[in-house]
Amino acid sequence: MTAPLTLTIENAIATITYNRPEKLNAMTPEMAQLMWDAVHRINASDEARAVILTGTGKAFCAGSDISDLDRYATPWDFRNRPEYCDALRALLKPSVAAINGYAMGGGLEMALSCDIRIASDKALLAAPEIKLGWIGGGGMTALLAHSIGPSNAAMMVMTGDPVDAAKALQWGLVSEVTAPGALLERAHAIAATIASRAPIAAETARLNLQAAYNMPLEKAVAYERDLQAICFATADAAEGRAAFAQKRAPVFKRR
């Protein structure tokens, strides 16, 4: 049986692929556990320096499999389930969402939990939970409001209607739109560029961006300066300075 979620690590890039195309890559509790397992493996790996998330077939991910939601005995059990979006936010390495098709509900939340989002021009993105009687619970409202502003976030969350790739680009929900056949190539190019940079600095930049959302400006600048000092003390920073002086490419070792 084909695994519904796969992880590969090659050339410093980890690729998580949702692989349940017959169900539009809808997530099950078992897939959520596989996501946590993949994140733990990536975080522990010095080889993996950047992460790509994508899906097979015509969907990135359609969110949680609705047919699985009745398995929870109580709403409290549902509230405390292993959350696949939490897994993504636990990643230490920079991440790129390659949105190849439908990104709905929890699928959109997973894309929003990535650092960079690019989309196929066939992609559709939506927060459709309101059509079924609830709202998103994996960070939908906060992440959308940060990404596209409160009015556009309200439009998506309160109507549940999808936006196409062109609108997503206009709103800043994604950074780039490509032809479907070029999407993974472009995602790998972005991830390869990130993977070529000093790994500790890249991971620190991710941490700093996340913190900046939650801090007043003065505290955010002070925190950034602290993180800069930590990076400056690494062997990779010394290597970067030496390579610059010697006019050669640096060799970073995540040290």
PDB file of C-alpha atoms in Angstrom:
ATOM      1  CA  MET A   1       0.000   0.000   0.000  1.00  0.00           C
ATOM      2  CA  THR A   2       1.302   3.449  -0.904  1.00  0.00           C
ATOM      3  CA  ALA A   3       2.046   5.658   2.101  1.00  0.00           C
ATOM      4  CA  PRO A   4      -0.409   8.583   2.367  1.00  0.00           C
ATOM      5  CA  LEU A   5       2.434  10.923   3.317  1.00  0.00           C
ATOM      6  CA  THR A   6       6.054  10.546   2.275  1.00  0.00           C
ATOM      7  CA  LEU A   7       9.326  12.192   3.249  1.00  0.00           C
ATOM      8  CA  THR A   8      12.495  12.276   1.178  1.00  0.00           C
ATOM      9  CA  ILE A   9      15.761  14.088   1.940  1.00  0.00           C
ATOM     10  CA  GLU A  10      18.065  14.722  -0.999  1.00  0.00           C
ATOM     11  CA  ASN A  11      20.651  17.409  -1.768  1.00  0.00           C
ATOM     12  CA  ALA A  12      19.909  19.158   1.548  1.00  0.00           C
ATOM     13  CA  ILE A  13      16.188  19.475   0.700  1.00  0.00           C
ATOM     14  CA  ALA A  14      13.499  17.559   2.579  1.00  0.00           C
ATOM     15  CA  THR A  15      10.281  17.023   0.622  1.00  0.00           C
ATOM     16  CA  ILE A  16       7.017  16.137   2.359  1.00  0.00           C
ATOM     17  CA  THR A  17       4.413  14.936  -0.129  1.00  0.00           C
ATOM     18  CA  TYR A  18       0.758  14.389   0.660  1.00  0.00           C
ATOM     19  CA  ASN A  19      -0.066  11.254  -1.278  1.00  0.00           C
ATOM     20  CA  ARG A  20      -3.750  10.463  -1.071  1.00  0.00           C
ATOM     21  CA  PRO A  21      -4.911  11.882  -4.400  1.00  0.00           C
ATOM     22  CA  GLU A  22      -8.153   9.913  -4.520  1.00  0.00           C
ATOM     23  CA  LYS A  23      -9.259  11.912  -1.442  1.00  0.00           C
ATOM     24  CA  LEU A  24      -7.654  15.201  -2.537  1.00  0.00           C
ATOM     25  CA  ASN A  25      -4.905  14.489   0.014  1.00  0.00           C
ATOM     26  CA  ALA A  26      -7.344  15.016   2.896  1.00  0.00           C
ATOM     27  CA  MET A  27      -5.620  14.486   6.228  1.00  0.00           C
ATOM     28  CA  THR A  28      -6.414  11.638   8.611  1.00  0.00           C
ATOM     29  CA  PRO A  29      -5.226  11.236  12.217  1.00  0.00           C
ATOM     30  CA  GLU A  30      -2.722   8.685  10.927  1.00  0.00           C
ATOM     31  CA  MET A  31      -1.364  11.242   8.455  1.00  0.00           C
ATOM     32  CA  ALA A  32      -1.131  13.813  11.252  1.00  0.00           C
ATOM     33  CA  GLN A  33       1.105  11.396  13.150  1.00  0.00           C
ATOM     34  CA  LEU A  34       3.185  10.842  10.008  1.00  0.00           C
ATOM     35  CA  MET A  35       3.541  14.610   9.739  1.00  0.00           C
ATOM     36  CA  TRP A  36       4.839  14.836  13.308  1.00  0.00           C
ATOM     37  CA  ASP A  37       7.247  11.944  12.601  1.00  0.00           C
ATOM     38  CA  ALA A  38       8.510  13.715   9.464  1.00  0.00           C
ATOM     39  CA  VAL A  39       9.037  16.990  11.322  1.00  0.00           C
ATOM     40  CA  HIS A  40      10.967  15.281  14.126  1.00  0.00           C
ATOM     41  CA  ARG A  41      13.198  13.566  11.552  1.00  0.00           C
ATOM     42  CA  ILE A  42      13.826  16.805   9.650  1.00  0.00           C
ATOM     43  CA  ASN A  43      14.601  18.762  12.800  1.00  0.00           C
ATOM     44  CA  ALA A  44      17.110  16.117  13.915  1.00  0.00           C
ATOM     45  CA  SER A  45      18.851  15.972  10.526  1.00  0.00           C
ATOM     46  CA  ASP A  46      21.904  18.104   9.768  1.00  0.00           C
ATOM     47  CA  GLU A  47      21.450  17.093   6.131  1.00  0.00           C
ATOM     48  CA  ALA A  48      18.021  18.700   5.733  1.00  0.00           C
ATOM     49  CA  ARG A  49      18.410  22.464   5.402  1.00  0.00           C
ATOM     50  CA  ALA A  50      15.162  23.444   3.666  1.00  0.00           C
ATOM     51  CA  VAL A  51      11.745  21.815   3.309  1.00  0.00           C
ATOM     52  CA  ILE A  52       9.231  21.601   0.455  1.00  0.00           C
ATOM     53  CA  LEU A  53       5.604  20.627   1.014  1.00  0.00           C
ATOM     54  CA  THR A  54       3.421  19.580  -1.903  1.00  0.00           C
ATOM     55  CA  GLY A  55       0.694  17.148  -2.927  1.00  0.00           C
ATOM     56  CA  THR A  56       0.046  14.555  -5.593  1.00  0.00           C
ATOM     57  CA  GLY A  57      -2.791  14.769  -8.079  1.00  0.00           C
ATOM     58  CA  LYS A  58      -4.957  17.865  -8.330  1.00  0.00           C
ATOM     59  CA  ALA A  59      -4.787  18.914  -4.688  1.00  0.00           C
ATOM     60  CA  PHE A  60      -2.193  20.280  -2.307  1.00  0.00           C
ATOM     61  CA  CYS A  61      -4.435  19.236   0.580  1.00  0.00           C
ATOM     62  CA  ALA A  62      -8.200  19.498   1.083  1.00  0.00           C
ATOM     63  CA  GLY A  63      -7.860  19.701   4.869  1.00  0.00           C
ATOM     64  CA  SER A  64      -9.094  17.149   7.349  1.00  0.00           C
ATOM     65  CA  ASP A  65     -10.972  14.129   6.055  1.00  0.00           C
ATOM     66  CA  ILE A  66     -14.541  14.979   7.110  1.00  0.00           C
ATOM     67  CA  SER A  67     -15.471  11.293   7.386  1.00  0.00           C
ATOM     68  CA  ASP A  68     -12.899  10.903  10.175  1.00  0.00           C
ATOM     69  CA  LEU A  69     -14.173  13.705  12.380  1.00  0.00           C
ATOM     70  CA  ASP A  70     -16.978  11.661  13.947  1.00  0.00           C
ATOM     71  CA  ARG A  71     -14.455   9.242  15.417  1.00  0.00           C
ATOM     72  CA  TYR A  72     -13.798  11.651  18.319  1.00  0.00           C
ATOM     73  CA  ALA A  73     -15.923  10.747  21.352  1.00  0.00           C
ATOM     74  CA  THR A  74     -16.270  14.336  22.572  1.00  0.00           C
ATOM     75  CA  PRO A  75     -15.508  17.867  21.352  1.00  0.00           C
ATOM     76  CA  TRP A  76     -12.696  17.922  23.952  1.00  0.00           C
ATOM     77  CA  ASP A  77     -11.102  14.874  22.337  1.00  0.00           C
ATOM     78  CA  PHE A  78     -11.344  16.697  19.014  1.00  0.00           C
ATOM     79  CA  ARG A  79      -9.807  19.818  20.583  1.00  0.00           C
ATOM     80  CA  ASN A  80      -6.803  17.861  21.870  1.00  0.00           C
ATOM     81  CA  ARG A  81      -6.100  15.739  18.795  1.00  0.00           C
ATOM     82  CA  PRO A  82      -2.571  15.705  17.310  1.00  0.00           C
ATOM     83  CA  GLU A  83      -2.651  18.757  15.017  1.00  0.00           C
ATOM     84  CA  TYR A  84      -0.811  18.576  11.714  1.00  0.00           C
ATOM     85  CA  CYS A  85      -0.558  22.376  11.453  1.00  0.00           C
ATOM     86  CA  ASP A  86       1.121  22.460  14.867  1.00  0.00           C
ATOM     87  CA  ALA A  87       3.633  19.959  13.481  1.00  0.00           C
ATOM     88  CA  LEU A  88       4.554  22.309  10.646  1.00  0.00           C
ATOM     89  CA  ARG A  89       4.956  25.224  13.003  1.00  0.00           C
ATOM     90  CA  ALA A  90       7.357  23.058  15.030  1.00  0.00           C
ATOM     91  CA  LEU A  91       9.714  22.850  12.044  1.00  0.00           C
ATOM     92  CA  LEU A  92      13.123  24.386  12.659  1.00  0.00           C
ATOM     93  CA  LYS A  93      14.081  24.508   8.982  1.00  0.00           C
ATOM     94  CA  PRO A  94      12.734  27.045   6.449  1.00  0.00           C
ATOM     95  CA  SER A  95       9.807  25.725   4.430  1.00  0.00           C
ATOM     96  CA  VAL A  96       8.301  26.300   0.979  1.00  0.00           C
ATOM     97  CA  ALA A  97       4.713  25.321   0.165  1.00  0.00           C
ATOM     98  CA  ALA A  98       4.344  24.300  -3.490  1.00  0.00           C
ATOM     99  CA  ILE A  99       0.575  24.612  -3.857  1.00  0.00           C
ATOM    100  CA  ASN A 100      -0.195  22.461  -6.854  1.00  0.00           C
ATOM    101  CA  GLY A 101      -4.008  22.521  -6.640  1.00  0.00           C
ATOM    102  CA  TYR A 102      -6.756  22.738  -4.035  1.00  0.00           C
ATOM    103  CA  ALA A 103      -5.597  24.102  -0.671  1.00  0.00           C
ATOM    104  CA  MET A 104      -8.723  24.004   1.460  1.00  0.00           C
ATOM    105  CA  GLY A 105      -9.315  24.304   5.192  1.00  0.00           C
ATOM    106  CA  GLY A 106      -6.470  22.621   7.009  1.00  0.00           C
ATOM    107  CA  GLY A 107      -4.615  22.425   3.705  1.00  0.00           C
ATOM    108  CA  LEU A 108      -4.628  26.207   3.501  1.00  0.00           C
ATOM    109  CA  GLU A 109      -3.580  26.381   7.159  1.00  0.00           C
ATOM    110  CA  MET A 110      -0.605  24.132   6.394  1.00  0.00           C
ATOM    111  CA  ALA A 111       0.375  26.355   3.473  1.00  0.00           C
ATOM    112  CA  LEU A 112       0.034  29.406   5.716  1.00  0.00           C
ATOM    113  CA  SER A 113       2.257  27.693   8.295  1.00  0.00           C
ATOM    114  CA  CYS A 114       5.076  27.541   5.738  1.00  0.00           C
ATOM    115  CA  ASP A 115       7.523  30.413   5.375  1.00  0.00           C
ATOM    116  CA  ILE A 116       7.158  30.829   1.611  1.00  0.00           C
ATOM    117  CA  ARG A 117       4.192  29.946  -0.590  1.00  0.00           C
ATOM    118  CA  ILE A 118       4.179  29.566  -4.355  1.00  0.00           C
ATOM    119  CA  ALA A 119       1.255  28.262  -6.378  1.00  0.00           C
ATOM    120  CA  SER A 120       0.340  26.700  -9.666  1.00  0.00           C
ATOM    121  CA  ASP A 121      -1.941  28.882 -11.749  1.00  0.00           C
ATOM    122  CA  LYS A 122      -4.516  26.096 -11.313  1.00  0.00           C
ATOM    123  CA  ALA A 123      -4.526  26.416  -7.509  1.00  0.00           C
ATOM    124  CA  LEU A 124      -7.633  27.306  -5.528  1.00  0.00           C
ATOM    125  CA  LEU A 125      -7.358  28.361  -1.884  1.00  0.00           C
ATOM    126  CA  ALA A 126     -10.242  28.496   0.575  1.00  0.00           C
ATOM    127  CA  ALA A 127     -11.330  28.532   4.225  1.00  0.00           C
ATOM    128  CA  PRO A 128     -14.580  26.619   3.650  1.00  0.00           C
ATOM    129  CA  GLU A 129     -15.288  25.429   7.203  1.00  0.00           C
ATOM    130  CA  ILE A 130     -18.112  27.939   7.681  1.00  0.00           C
ATOM    131  CA  LYS A 131     -20.094  26.119   4.977  1.00  0.00           C
ATOM    132  CA  LEU A 132     -20.122  23.043   7.235  1.00  0.00           C
ATOM    133  CA  GLY A 133     -20.952  24.842  10.459  1.00  0.00           C
ATOM    134  CA  TRP A 134     -17.589  25.549  12.077  1.00  0.00           C
ATOM    135  CA  ILE A 135     -14.423  27.584  11.578  1.00  0.00           C
ATOM    136  CA  GLY A 136     -10.784  26.664  11.126  1.00  0.00           C
ATOM    137  CA  GLY A 137      -8.784  25.669  14.186  1.00  0.00           C
ATOM    138  CA  GLY A 138      -5.221  25.358  12.928  1.00  0.00           C
ATOM    139  CA  GLY A 139      -4.436  29.064  12.917  1.00  0.00           C
ATOM    140  CA  MET A 140      -6.616  30.045   9.954  1.00  0.00           C
ATOM    141  CA  THR A 141      -7.856  33.454  11.085  1.00  0.00           C
ATOM    142  CA  ALA A 142      -4.621  34.730  12.630  1.00  0.00           C
ATOM    143  CA  LEU A 143      -2.442  33.489   9.781  1.00  0.00           C
ATOM    144  CA  LEU A 144      -4.752  34.853   7.089  1.00  0.00           C
ATOM    145  CA  ALA A 145      -5.030  38.238   8.796  1.00  0.00           C
ATOM    146  CA  HIS A 146      -1.234  38.472   8.990  1.00  0.00           C
ATOM    147  CA  SER A 147      -0.870  37.442   5.350  1.00  0.00           C
ATOM    148  CA  ILE A 148      -3.643  39.315   3.544  1.00  0.00           C
ATOM    149  CA  GLY A 149      -5.086  41.819   6.031  1.00  0.00           C
ATOM    150  CA  PRO A 150      -8.264  41.688   8.105  1.00  0.00           C
ATOM    151  CA  SER A 151     -10.747  42.560   5.357  1.00  0.00           C
ATOM    152  CA  ASN A 152      -9.499  39.970   2.879  1.00  0.00           C
ATOM    153  CA  ALA A 153      -9.213  37.422   5.707  1.00  0.00           C
ATOM    154  CA  ALA A 154     -12.813  38.156   6.675  1.00  0.00           C
ATOM    155  CA  MET A 155     -13.880  37.680   3.057  1.00  0.00           C
ATOM    156  CA  MET A 156     -12.344  34.197   2.984  1.00  0.00           C
ATOM    157  CA  VAL A 157     -13.327  33.064   6.483  1.00  0.00           C
ATOM    158  CA  MET A 158     -16.886  34.439   6.478  1.00  0.00           C
ATOM    159  CA  THR A 159     -17.898  33.381   2.959  1.00  0.00           C
ATOM    160  CA  GLY A 160     -15.874  30.182   2.662  1.00  0.00           C
ATOM    161  CA  ASP A 161     -15.507  30.887  -1.050  1.00  0.00           C
ATOM    162  CA  PRO A 162     -12.218  30.073  -2.812  1.00  0.00           C
ATOM    163  CA  VAL A 163      -9.766  32.501  -4.337  1.00  0.00           C
ATOM    164  CA  ASP A 164      -7.806  31.598  -7.423  1.00  0.00           C
ATOM    165  CA  ALA A 165      -4.051  31.852  -7.814  1.00  0.00           C
ATOM    166  CA  ALA A 166      -4.178  35.288  -9.449  1.00  0.00           C
ATOM    167  CA  LYS A 167      -6.197  36.731  -6.563  1.00  0.00           C
ATOM    168  CA  ALA A 168      -3.962  34.974  -4.036  1.00  0.00           C
ATOM    169  CA  LEU A 169      -0.920  36.627  -5.638  1.00  0.00           C
ATOM    170  CA  GLN A 170      -2.629  40.036  -5.697  1.00  0.00           C
ATOM    171  CA  TRP A 171      -3.478  39.734  -1.988  1.00  0.00           C
ATOM    172  CA  GLY A 172      -0.009  38.504  -0.997  1.00  0.00           C
ATOM    173  CA  LEU A 173      -1.273  35.078   0.026  1.00  0.00           C
ATOM    174  CA  VAL A 174       1.395  33.560  -2.250  1.00  0.00           C
ATOM    175  CA  SER A 175       4.709  34.998  -3.460  1.00  0.00           C
ATOM    176  CA  GLU A 176       4.721  33.600  -6.987  1.00  0.00           C
ATOM    177  CA  VAL A 177       2.457  31.820  -9.465  1.00  0.00           C
ATOM    178  CA  THR A 178       3.853  29.407 -12.038  1.00  0.00           C
ATOM    179  CA  ALA A 179       2.603  27.075 -14.726  1.00  0.00           C
ATOM    180  CA  PRO A 180       1.731  23.676 -13.214  1.00  0.00           C
ATOM    181  CA  GLY A 181       4.677  21.933 -14.847  1.00  0.00           C
ATOM    182  CA  ALA A 182       7.143  24.485 -13.489  1.00  0.00           C
ATOM    183  CA  LEU A 183       5.933  24.548  -9.886  1.00  0.00           C
ATOM    184  CA  LEU A 184       8.170  21.903  -8.324  1.00  0.00           C
ATOM    185  CA  GLU A 185      11.203  23.056 -10.295  1.00  0.00           C
ATOM    186  CA  ARG A 186      10.707  26.570  -8.945  1.00  0.00           C
ATOM    187  CA  ALA A 187      10.104  25.286  -5.399  1.00  0.00           C
ATOM    188  CA  HIS A 188      13.342  23.293  -5.584  1.00  0.00           C
ATOM    189  CA  ALA A 189      15.218  26.341  -6.867  1.00  0.00           C
ATOM    190  CA  ILE A 190      14.011  28.426  -3.906  1.00  0.00           C
ATOM    191  CA  ALA A 191      14.736  25.623  -1.422  1.00  0.00           C
ATOM    192  CA  ALA A 192      18.189  25.037  -2.941  1.00  0.00           C
ATOM    193  CA  THR A 193      19.037  28.710  -2.553  1.00  0.00           C
ATOM    194  CA  ILE A 194      17.984  28.631   1.104  1.00  0.00           C
ATOM    195  CA  ALA A 195      19.875  25.361   1.652  1.00  0.00           C
ATOM    196  CA  SER A 196      23.051  26.987   0.302  1.00  0.00           C
ATOM    197  CA  ARG A 197      22.956  29.673   2.980  1.00  0.00           C
ATOM    198  CA  ALA A 198      24.320  29.324   6.509  1.00  0.00           C
ATOM    199  CA  PRO A 199      21.873  26.840   8.108  1.00  0.00           C
ATOM    200  CA  ILE A 200      21.862  28.283  11.618  1.00  0.00           C
ATOM    201  CA  ALA A 201      21.294  31.766  10.211  1.00  0.00           C
ATOM    202  CA  ALA A 202      18.422  30.495   8.039  1.00  0.00           C
ATOM    203  CA  GLU A 203      16.801  28.717  10.977  1.00  0.00           C
ATOM    204  CA  THR A 204      17.298  31.807  13.141  1.00  0.00           C
ATOM    205  CA  ALA A 205      15.750  34.016  10.470  1.00  0.00           C
ATOM    206  CA  ARG A 206      12.674  31.779  10.530  1.00  0.00           C
ATOM    207  CA  LEU A 207      12.481  32.002  14.310  1.00  0.00           C
ATOM    208  CA  ASN A 208      12.926  35.761  14.157  1.00  0.00           C
ATOM    209  CA  LEU A 209      10.149  36.219  11.594  1.00  0.00           C
ATOM    210  CA  GLN A 210       7.758  34.198  13.738  1.00  0.00           C
ATOM    211  CA  ALA A 211       8.640  36.210  16.831  1.00  0.00           C
ATOM    212  CA  ALA A 212       8.272  39.522  15.007  1.00  0.00           C
ATOM    213  CA  TYR A 213       4.547  38.862  14.584  1.00  0.00           C
ATOM    214  CA  ASN A 214       4.065  38.789  18.341  1.00  0.00           C
ATOM    215  CA  MET A 215       6.313  41.559  19.643  1.00  0.00           C
ATOM    216  CA  PRO A 216       6.188  45.355  19.799  1.00  0.00           C
ATOM    217  CA  LEU A 217       8.751  46.961  17.515  1.00  0.00           C
ATOM    218  CA  GLU A 218      11.347  47.816  20.164  1.00  0.00           C
ATOM    219  CA  LYS A 219      11.286  44.323  21.641  1.00  0.00           C
ATOM    220  CA  ALA A 220      11.387  42.749  18.171  1.00  0.00           C
ATOM    221  CA  VAL A 221      14.489  44.766  17.248  1.00  0.00           C
ATOM    222  CA  ALA A 222      16.201  43.871  20.534  1.00  0.00           C
ATOM    223  CA  TYR A 223      15.353  40.180  20.041  1.00  0.00           C
ATOM    224  CA  GLU A 224      16.690  40.326  16.490  1.00  0.00           C
ATOM    225  CA  ARG A 225      19.934  41.841  17.753  1.00  0.00           C
ATOM    226  CA  ASP A 226      20.304  39.024  20.284  1.00  0.00           C
ATOM    227  CA  LEU A 227      19.754  36.429  17.557  1.00  0.00           C
ATOM    228  CA  GLN A 228      22.261  38.221  15.331  1.00  0.00           C
ATOM    229  CA  ALA A 229      24.880  37.983  18.084  1.00  0.00           C
ATOM    230  CA  ILE A 230      24.217  34.261  18.472  1.00  0.00           C
ATOM    231  CA  CYS A 231      24.653  33.730  14.729  1.00  0.00           C
ATOM    232  CA  PHE A 232      27.781  35.892  14.685  1.00  0.00           C
ATOM    233  CA  ALA A 233      29.393  33.557  17.238  1.00  0.00           C
ATOM    234  CA  THR A 234      28.976  30.426  15.077  1.00  0.00           C
ATOM    235  CA  ALA A 235      31.710  28.698  13.090  1.00  0.00           C
ATOM    236  CA  ASP A 236      29.602  29.239   9.958  1.00  0.00           C
ATOM    237  CA  ALA A 237      29.734  33.016  10.469  1.00  0.00           C
ATOM    238  CA  ALA A 238      33.514  32.840  10.786  1.00  0.00           C
ATOM    239  CA  GLU A 239      33.577  30.755   7.613  1.00  0.00           C
ATOM    240  CA  GLY A 240      31.412  33.324   5.842  1.00  0.00           C
ATOM    241  CA  ARG A 241      33.789  36.134   6.760  1.00  0.00           C
ATOM    242  CA  ALA A 242      36.828  34.083   5.729  1.00  0.00           C
ATOM    243  CA  ALA A 243      35.245  33.125   2.414  1.00  0.00           C
ATOM    244  CA  PHE A 244      34.397  36.766   1.714  1.00  0.00           C
ATOM    245  CA  ALA A 245      37.989  37.829   2.437  1.00  0.00           C
ATOM    246  CA  GLN A 246      39.396  35.007   0.284  1.00  0.00           C
ATOM    247  CA  LYS A 247      36.886  35.588  -2.557  1.00  0.00           C
ATOM    248  CA  ARG A 248      35.600  32.017  -2.519  1.00  0.00           C
ATOM    249  CA  ALA A 249      32.295  30.258  -1.898  1.00  0.00           C
ATOM    250  CA  PRO A 250      31.686  29.498   1.798  1.00  0.00           C
ATOM    251  CA  VAL A 251      31.314  25.938   3.048  1.00  0.00           C
ATOM    252  CA  PHE A 252      28.721  25.985   5.819  1.00  0.00           C
ATOM    253  CA  LYS A 253      28.501  23.069   8.250  1.00  0.00           C
ATOM    254  CA  ARG A 254      25.654  24.087  10.597  1.00  0.00           C
ATOM    255  CA  ARG A 255      28.148  24.700  13.378  1.00  0.00           C
TER     256      ARG A 255
END
